[in-house]
Coordinates of C-alpha atoms in Angstrom, one line a residue:
X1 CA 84.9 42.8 164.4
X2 CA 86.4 45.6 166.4
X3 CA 85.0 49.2 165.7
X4 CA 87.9 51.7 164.7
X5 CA 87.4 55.1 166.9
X6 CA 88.0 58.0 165.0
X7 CA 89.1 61.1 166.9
X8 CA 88.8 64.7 165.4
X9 CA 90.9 67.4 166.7
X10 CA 88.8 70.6 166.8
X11 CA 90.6 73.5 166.9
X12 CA 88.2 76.0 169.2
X13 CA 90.5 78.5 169.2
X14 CA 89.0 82.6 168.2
X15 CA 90.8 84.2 164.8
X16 CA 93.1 86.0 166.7
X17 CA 94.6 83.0 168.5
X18 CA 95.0 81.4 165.0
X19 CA 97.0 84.5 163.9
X20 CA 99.1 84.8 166.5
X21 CA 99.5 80.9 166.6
X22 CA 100.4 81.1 162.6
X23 CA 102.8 83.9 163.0
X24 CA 104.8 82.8 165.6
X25 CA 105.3 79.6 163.9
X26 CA 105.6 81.1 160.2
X27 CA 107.3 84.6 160.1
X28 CA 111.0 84.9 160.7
X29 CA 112.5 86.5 164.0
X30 CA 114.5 89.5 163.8
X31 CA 117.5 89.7 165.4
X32 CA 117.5 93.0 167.2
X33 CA 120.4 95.1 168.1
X34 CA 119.2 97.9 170.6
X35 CA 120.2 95.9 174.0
X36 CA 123.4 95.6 172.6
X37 CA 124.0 99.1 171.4
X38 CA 122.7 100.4 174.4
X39 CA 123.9 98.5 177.0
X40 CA 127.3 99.3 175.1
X41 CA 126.9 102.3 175.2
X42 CA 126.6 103.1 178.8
X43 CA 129.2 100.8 179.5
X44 CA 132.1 102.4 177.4
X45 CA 130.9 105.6 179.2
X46 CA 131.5 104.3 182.5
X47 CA 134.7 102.6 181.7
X48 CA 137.2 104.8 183.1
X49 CA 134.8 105.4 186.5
X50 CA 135.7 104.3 190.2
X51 CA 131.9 102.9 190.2
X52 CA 131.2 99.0 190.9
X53 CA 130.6 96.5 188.2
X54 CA 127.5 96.2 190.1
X55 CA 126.3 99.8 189.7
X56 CA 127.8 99.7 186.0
X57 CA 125.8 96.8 184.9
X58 CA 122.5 98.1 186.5
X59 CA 123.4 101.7 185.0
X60 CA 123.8 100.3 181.6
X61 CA 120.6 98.0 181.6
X62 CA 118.9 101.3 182.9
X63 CA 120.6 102.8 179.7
X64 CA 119.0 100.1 177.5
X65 CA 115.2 100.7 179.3
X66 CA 115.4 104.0 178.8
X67 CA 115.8 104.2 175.4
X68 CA 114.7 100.5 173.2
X69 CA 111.4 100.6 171.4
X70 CA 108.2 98.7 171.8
X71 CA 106.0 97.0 169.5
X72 CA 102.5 97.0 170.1
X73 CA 100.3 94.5 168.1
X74 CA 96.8 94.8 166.8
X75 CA 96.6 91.4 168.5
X76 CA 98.1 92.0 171.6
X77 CA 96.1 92.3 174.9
X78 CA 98.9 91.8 177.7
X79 CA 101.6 94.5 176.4
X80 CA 105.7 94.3 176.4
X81 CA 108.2 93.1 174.2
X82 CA 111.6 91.9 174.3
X83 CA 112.6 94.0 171.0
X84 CA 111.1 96.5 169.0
X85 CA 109.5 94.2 167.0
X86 CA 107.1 91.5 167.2
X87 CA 109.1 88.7 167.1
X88 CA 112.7 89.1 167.7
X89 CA 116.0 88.3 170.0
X90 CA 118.1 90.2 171.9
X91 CA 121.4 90.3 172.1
X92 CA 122.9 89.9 175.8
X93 CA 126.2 91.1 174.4
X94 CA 128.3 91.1 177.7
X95 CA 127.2 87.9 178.5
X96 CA 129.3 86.5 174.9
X97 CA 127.1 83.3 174.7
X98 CA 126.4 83.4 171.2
X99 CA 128.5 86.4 170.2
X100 CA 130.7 83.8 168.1
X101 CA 127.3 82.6 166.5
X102 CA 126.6 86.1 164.9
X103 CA 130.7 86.7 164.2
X104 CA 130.6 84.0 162.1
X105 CA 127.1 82.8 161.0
X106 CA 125.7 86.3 159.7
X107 CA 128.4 85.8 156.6
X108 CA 128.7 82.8 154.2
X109 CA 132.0 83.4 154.3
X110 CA 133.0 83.7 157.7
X111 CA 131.4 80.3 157.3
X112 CA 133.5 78.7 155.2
X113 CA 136.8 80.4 157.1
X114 CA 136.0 79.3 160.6
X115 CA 135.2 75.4 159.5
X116 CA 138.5 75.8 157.6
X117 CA 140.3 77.1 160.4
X118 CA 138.5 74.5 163.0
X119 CA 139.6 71.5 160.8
X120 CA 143.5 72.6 160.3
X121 CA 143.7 73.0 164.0
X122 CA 142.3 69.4 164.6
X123 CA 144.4 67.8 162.0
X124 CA 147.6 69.8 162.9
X125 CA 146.8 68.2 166.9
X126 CA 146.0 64.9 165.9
X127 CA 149.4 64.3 163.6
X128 CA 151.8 65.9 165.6
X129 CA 149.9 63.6 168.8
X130 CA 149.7 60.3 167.1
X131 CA 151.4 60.9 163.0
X132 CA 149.3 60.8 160.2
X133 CA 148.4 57.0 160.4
X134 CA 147.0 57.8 163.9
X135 CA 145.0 60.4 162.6
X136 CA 143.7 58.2 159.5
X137 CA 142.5 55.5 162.1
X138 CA 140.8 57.7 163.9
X139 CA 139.0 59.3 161.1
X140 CA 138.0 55.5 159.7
X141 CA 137.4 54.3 163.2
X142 CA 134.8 57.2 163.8
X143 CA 133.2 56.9 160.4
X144 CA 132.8 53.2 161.2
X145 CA 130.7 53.6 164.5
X146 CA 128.6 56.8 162.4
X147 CA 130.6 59.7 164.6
X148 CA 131.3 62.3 161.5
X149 CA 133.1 65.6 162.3
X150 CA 131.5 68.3 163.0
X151 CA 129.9 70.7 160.2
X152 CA 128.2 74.0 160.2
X153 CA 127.3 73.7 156.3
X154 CA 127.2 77.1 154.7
X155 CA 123.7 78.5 155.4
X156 CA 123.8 81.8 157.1
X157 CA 121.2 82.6 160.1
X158 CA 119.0 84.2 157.6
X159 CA 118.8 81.2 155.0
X160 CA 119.1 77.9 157.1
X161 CA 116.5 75.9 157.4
X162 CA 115.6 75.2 161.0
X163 CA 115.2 78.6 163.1
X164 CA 116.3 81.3 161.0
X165 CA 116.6 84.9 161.7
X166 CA 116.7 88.0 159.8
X167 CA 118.9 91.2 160.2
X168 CA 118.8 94.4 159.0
X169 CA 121.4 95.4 156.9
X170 CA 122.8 98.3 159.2
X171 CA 122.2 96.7 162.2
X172 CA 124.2 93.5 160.8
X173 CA 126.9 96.3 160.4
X174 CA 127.0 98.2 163.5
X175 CA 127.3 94.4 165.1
X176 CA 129.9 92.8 162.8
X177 CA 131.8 96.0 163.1
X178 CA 131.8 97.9 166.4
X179 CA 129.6 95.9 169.2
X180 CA 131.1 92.2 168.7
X181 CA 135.2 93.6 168.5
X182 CA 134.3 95.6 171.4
X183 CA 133.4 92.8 173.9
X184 CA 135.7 89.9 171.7
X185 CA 137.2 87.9 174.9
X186 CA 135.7 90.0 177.4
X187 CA 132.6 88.2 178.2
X188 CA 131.6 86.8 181.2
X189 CA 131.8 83.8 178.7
X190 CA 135.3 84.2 177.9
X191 CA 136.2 84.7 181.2
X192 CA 134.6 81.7 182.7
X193 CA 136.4 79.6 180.0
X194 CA 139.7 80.9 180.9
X195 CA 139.1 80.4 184.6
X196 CA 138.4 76.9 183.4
X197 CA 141.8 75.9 181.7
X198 CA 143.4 77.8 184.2
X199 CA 142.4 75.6 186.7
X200 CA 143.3 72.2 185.3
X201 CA 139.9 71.1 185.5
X202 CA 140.4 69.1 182.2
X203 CA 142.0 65.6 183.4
X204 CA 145.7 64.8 181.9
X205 CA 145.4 65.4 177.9
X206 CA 141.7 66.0 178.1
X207 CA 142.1 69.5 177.7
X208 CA 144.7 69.5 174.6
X209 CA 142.2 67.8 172.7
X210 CA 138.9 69.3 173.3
X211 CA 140.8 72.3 172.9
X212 CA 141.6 71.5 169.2
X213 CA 138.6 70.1 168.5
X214 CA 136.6 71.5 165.6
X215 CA 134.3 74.1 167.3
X216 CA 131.2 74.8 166.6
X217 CA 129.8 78.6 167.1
X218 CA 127.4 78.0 169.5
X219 CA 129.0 78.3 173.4
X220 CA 129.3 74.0 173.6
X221 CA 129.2 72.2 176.9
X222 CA 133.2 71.4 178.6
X223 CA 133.2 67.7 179.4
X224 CA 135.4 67.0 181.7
X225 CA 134.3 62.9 182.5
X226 CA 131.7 60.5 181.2
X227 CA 128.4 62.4 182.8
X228 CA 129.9 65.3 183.8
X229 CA 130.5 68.6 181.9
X230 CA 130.7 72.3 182.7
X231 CA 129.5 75.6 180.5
X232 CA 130.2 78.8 180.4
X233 CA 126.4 80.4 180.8
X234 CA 125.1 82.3 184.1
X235 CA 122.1 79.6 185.0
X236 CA 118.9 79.7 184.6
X237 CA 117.0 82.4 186.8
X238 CA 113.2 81.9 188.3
X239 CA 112.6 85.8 189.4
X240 CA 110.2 86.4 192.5
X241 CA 107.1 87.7 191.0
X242 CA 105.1 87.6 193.8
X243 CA 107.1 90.3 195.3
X244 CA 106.0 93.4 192.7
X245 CA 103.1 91.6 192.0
X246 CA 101.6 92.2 195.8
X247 CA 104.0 95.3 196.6
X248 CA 104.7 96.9 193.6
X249 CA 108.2 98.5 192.1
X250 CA 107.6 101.6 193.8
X251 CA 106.8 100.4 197.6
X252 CA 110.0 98.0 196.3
X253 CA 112.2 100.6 195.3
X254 CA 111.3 102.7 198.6
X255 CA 112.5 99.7 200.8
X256 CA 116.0 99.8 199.2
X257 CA 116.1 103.8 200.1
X258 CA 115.1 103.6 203.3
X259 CA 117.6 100.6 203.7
X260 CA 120.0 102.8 202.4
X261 CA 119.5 105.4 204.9
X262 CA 119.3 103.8 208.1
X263 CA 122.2 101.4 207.8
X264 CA 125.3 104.1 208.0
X265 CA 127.6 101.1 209.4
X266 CA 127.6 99.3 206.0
X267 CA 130.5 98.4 204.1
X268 CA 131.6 99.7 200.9
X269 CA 130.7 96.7 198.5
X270 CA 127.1 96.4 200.3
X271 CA 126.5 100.2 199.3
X272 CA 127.3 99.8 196.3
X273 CA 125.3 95.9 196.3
X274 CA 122.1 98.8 197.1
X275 CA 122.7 100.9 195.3
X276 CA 122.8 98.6 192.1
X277 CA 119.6 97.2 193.3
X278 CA 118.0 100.5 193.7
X279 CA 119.5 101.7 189.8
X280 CA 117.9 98.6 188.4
X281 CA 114.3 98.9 189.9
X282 CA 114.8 102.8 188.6
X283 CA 115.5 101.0 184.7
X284 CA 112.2 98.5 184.9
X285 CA 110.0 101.1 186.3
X286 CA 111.0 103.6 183.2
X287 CA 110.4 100.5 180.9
X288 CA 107.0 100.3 182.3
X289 CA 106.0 103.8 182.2
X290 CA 107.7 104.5 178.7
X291 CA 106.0 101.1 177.6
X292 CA 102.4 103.0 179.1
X293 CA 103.6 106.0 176.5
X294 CA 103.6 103.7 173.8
X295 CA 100.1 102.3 174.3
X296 CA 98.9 106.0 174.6
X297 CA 100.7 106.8 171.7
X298 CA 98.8 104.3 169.2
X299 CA 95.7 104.5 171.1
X300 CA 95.5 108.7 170.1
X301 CA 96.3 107.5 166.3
X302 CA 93.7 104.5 166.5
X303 CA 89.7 105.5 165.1
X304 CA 88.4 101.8 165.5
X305 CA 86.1 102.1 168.3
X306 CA 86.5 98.4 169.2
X307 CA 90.8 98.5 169.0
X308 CA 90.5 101.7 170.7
X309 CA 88.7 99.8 173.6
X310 CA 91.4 97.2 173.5
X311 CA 94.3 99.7 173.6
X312 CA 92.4 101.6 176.4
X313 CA 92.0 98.7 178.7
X314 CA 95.6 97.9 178.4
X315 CA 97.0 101.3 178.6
X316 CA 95.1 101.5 182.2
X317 CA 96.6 98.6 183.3
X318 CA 100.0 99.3 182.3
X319 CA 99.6 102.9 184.2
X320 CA 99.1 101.0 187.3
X321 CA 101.2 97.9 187.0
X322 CA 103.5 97.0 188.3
X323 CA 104.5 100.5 189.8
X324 CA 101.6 99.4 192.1
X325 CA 100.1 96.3 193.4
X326 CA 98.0 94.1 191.1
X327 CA 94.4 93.6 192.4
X328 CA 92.8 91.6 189.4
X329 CA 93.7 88.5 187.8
X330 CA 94.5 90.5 184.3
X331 CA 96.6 93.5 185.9
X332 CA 98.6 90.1 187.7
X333 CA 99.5 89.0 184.9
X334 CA 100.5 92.3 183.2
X335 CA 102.6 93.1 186.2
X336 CA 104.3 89.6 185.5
X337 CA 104.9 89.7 181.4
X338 CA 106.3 93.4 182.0
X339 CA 108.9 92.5 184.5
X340 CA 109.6 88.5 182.2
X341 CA 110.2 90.8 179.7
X342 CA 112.0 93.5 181.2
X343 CA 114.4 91.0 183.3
X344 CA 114.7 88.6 181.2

């Protein structure tokens, strides 16, 4: 008779572990509006400017460090945030790759309108191609080999089942109402996808028909052959941390300067390439040192001798980080989550 091993999973991991474990799996993301505001915000102001995109992207990110909020948890002991809160999104609103997402999915019936709208178009295509028999067949065909059409349902972000986020009410406002009209087909989305169809990248009637076909909100892949599609995103970015990490922003920042300086023979667009670099290093190091502010801030309104350690630990490293090099493992690491969270 063969014994039966029995293995116990021990979770060793301290109370605060568990919390933080439990709330990131339990509570319900925010969806925060500040990037979007204030990145819109600079950008409108700059509109009518002889300045370089470059310098007008790195100007309105600089806009955005300089005046989001932080959260600071009890639990925390590396600080920075991507929102104000302690777990949220946010929105990359010039970027346009789920700007359709919160156009339609923040209202039930927005919903119900776009699916509508999204099945007309199909069925308009699909008779006028191949008659309303043609179009039949093809709906029994599919159902036959289990392909259905595609369906959003009617839960909103805030109610569905399977990641949902919350809003708040003014914010879901401001969004619906001034940010998302504002950049509506002017996103480096939008623009990609045009470029796209412009180009005749879709083989023969390839394009007519994913072009009609129901849409979901969500920016989908373009397939253009069997294994081979296209999207509309920017890539995936792996920043070089080693760089601040052993120089530091300032030491960085004072390279692009002295750059600047010494190379009078440069031409316009690499000026303006320096000048964008030197604007954005400007916007993380303010993040940093406003982030420091923040940890002062709640450490001078904590009593609790042992948070106060906590809070005072982490507000020296933040002073120092990543303005300056990093010279242990924990100010490394700092230096790291502020610019992950900063950049990304």
């Amino acid at each position: 008779m063969t014994e039966t091993t029995v293995l116990e999973m021990v979770d060793k991991a301290s109370d605060r572990i568990k919390r933080l474990r439990g709330r990131y799996l339990d509570e319900k993301p925010f969806i925060s509006i500040e990037r979007a505001k204030f990145y819109t915000e600079k950008w409108i102001a700059t509109e009518n400017s002889k300045l370089s995109y470059n310098v007008r992207v790195a100007l309105s990110m600089k806009n955005v460090f300089e005046k989001m909020g932080f959260n600071i948890d009890p639990d925390d002991r590396i600080a920075g945030t991507w929102t104000e809160n302690f777990l949220g999104i946010p929105i990359d609103i010039e970027r346009g790759l789920f700007n359709r997402v919160f156009e339609v999915e923040l209202d039930e019936k927005s919903m119900k309108t776009f699916a509508k709208e999204g099945t007309k178009n199909f069925m308009s295509y699909m008779i006028a191609k191949y008659g309303s028999k043609g179009l039949l067949k093809t709906l029994d065909h599919s159902k036959k080999i289990g392909v259905v059409m595609p369906e959003l349902g009617t839960d909103t972000l805030d109610i569905r089942k399977i990641n949902p986020y919350q809003i708040r009410e003014k914010d879901k406002e401001l969004l619906l109402k001034d940010l998302l009209p504002y950049w509506k087909e002017n996103t480096i989305a939008n623009r990609l996808g045009k470029a796209f169809i412009e180009s005749n990248i879709y083989p023969g009637e390839f394009g007519d028909f994913i072009t009609n076909l129901p849409r979901s909100t969500g920016q989908s892949d373009m397939v253009t052959s069997i294994g081979s599609a296209l999207g509309v995103w920017q890539g995936h970015l792996i920043l070089d941390h080693e760089k601040p990490i052993l120089k530091g922003l300032l030491a960085m920042k004072n390279e692009v300067q002295e750059v600047i300086v010494a190379s009078k023979k440069l031409a316009q667009h690499e000026k303006e390439f320096l000048e964008s670099i030197n604007i954005a290093l400007e916007g993380v190091m303010i993040y940093s040192k406003r982030l420091a502010e923040k940890l002062e801030d709640v450490l001078k309104n904590t009593s609790d001798p042992s948070t106060r350690a906590v809070l005072n630990q982490m507000l020296q490293t933040c002073q120092k980080v990543p303005l300056y090099p990093a010279e242990t493992f924990r100010e490394a690491v700092q230096s790291y989550w502020i610019i992950k969270t900063a950049v990304e």
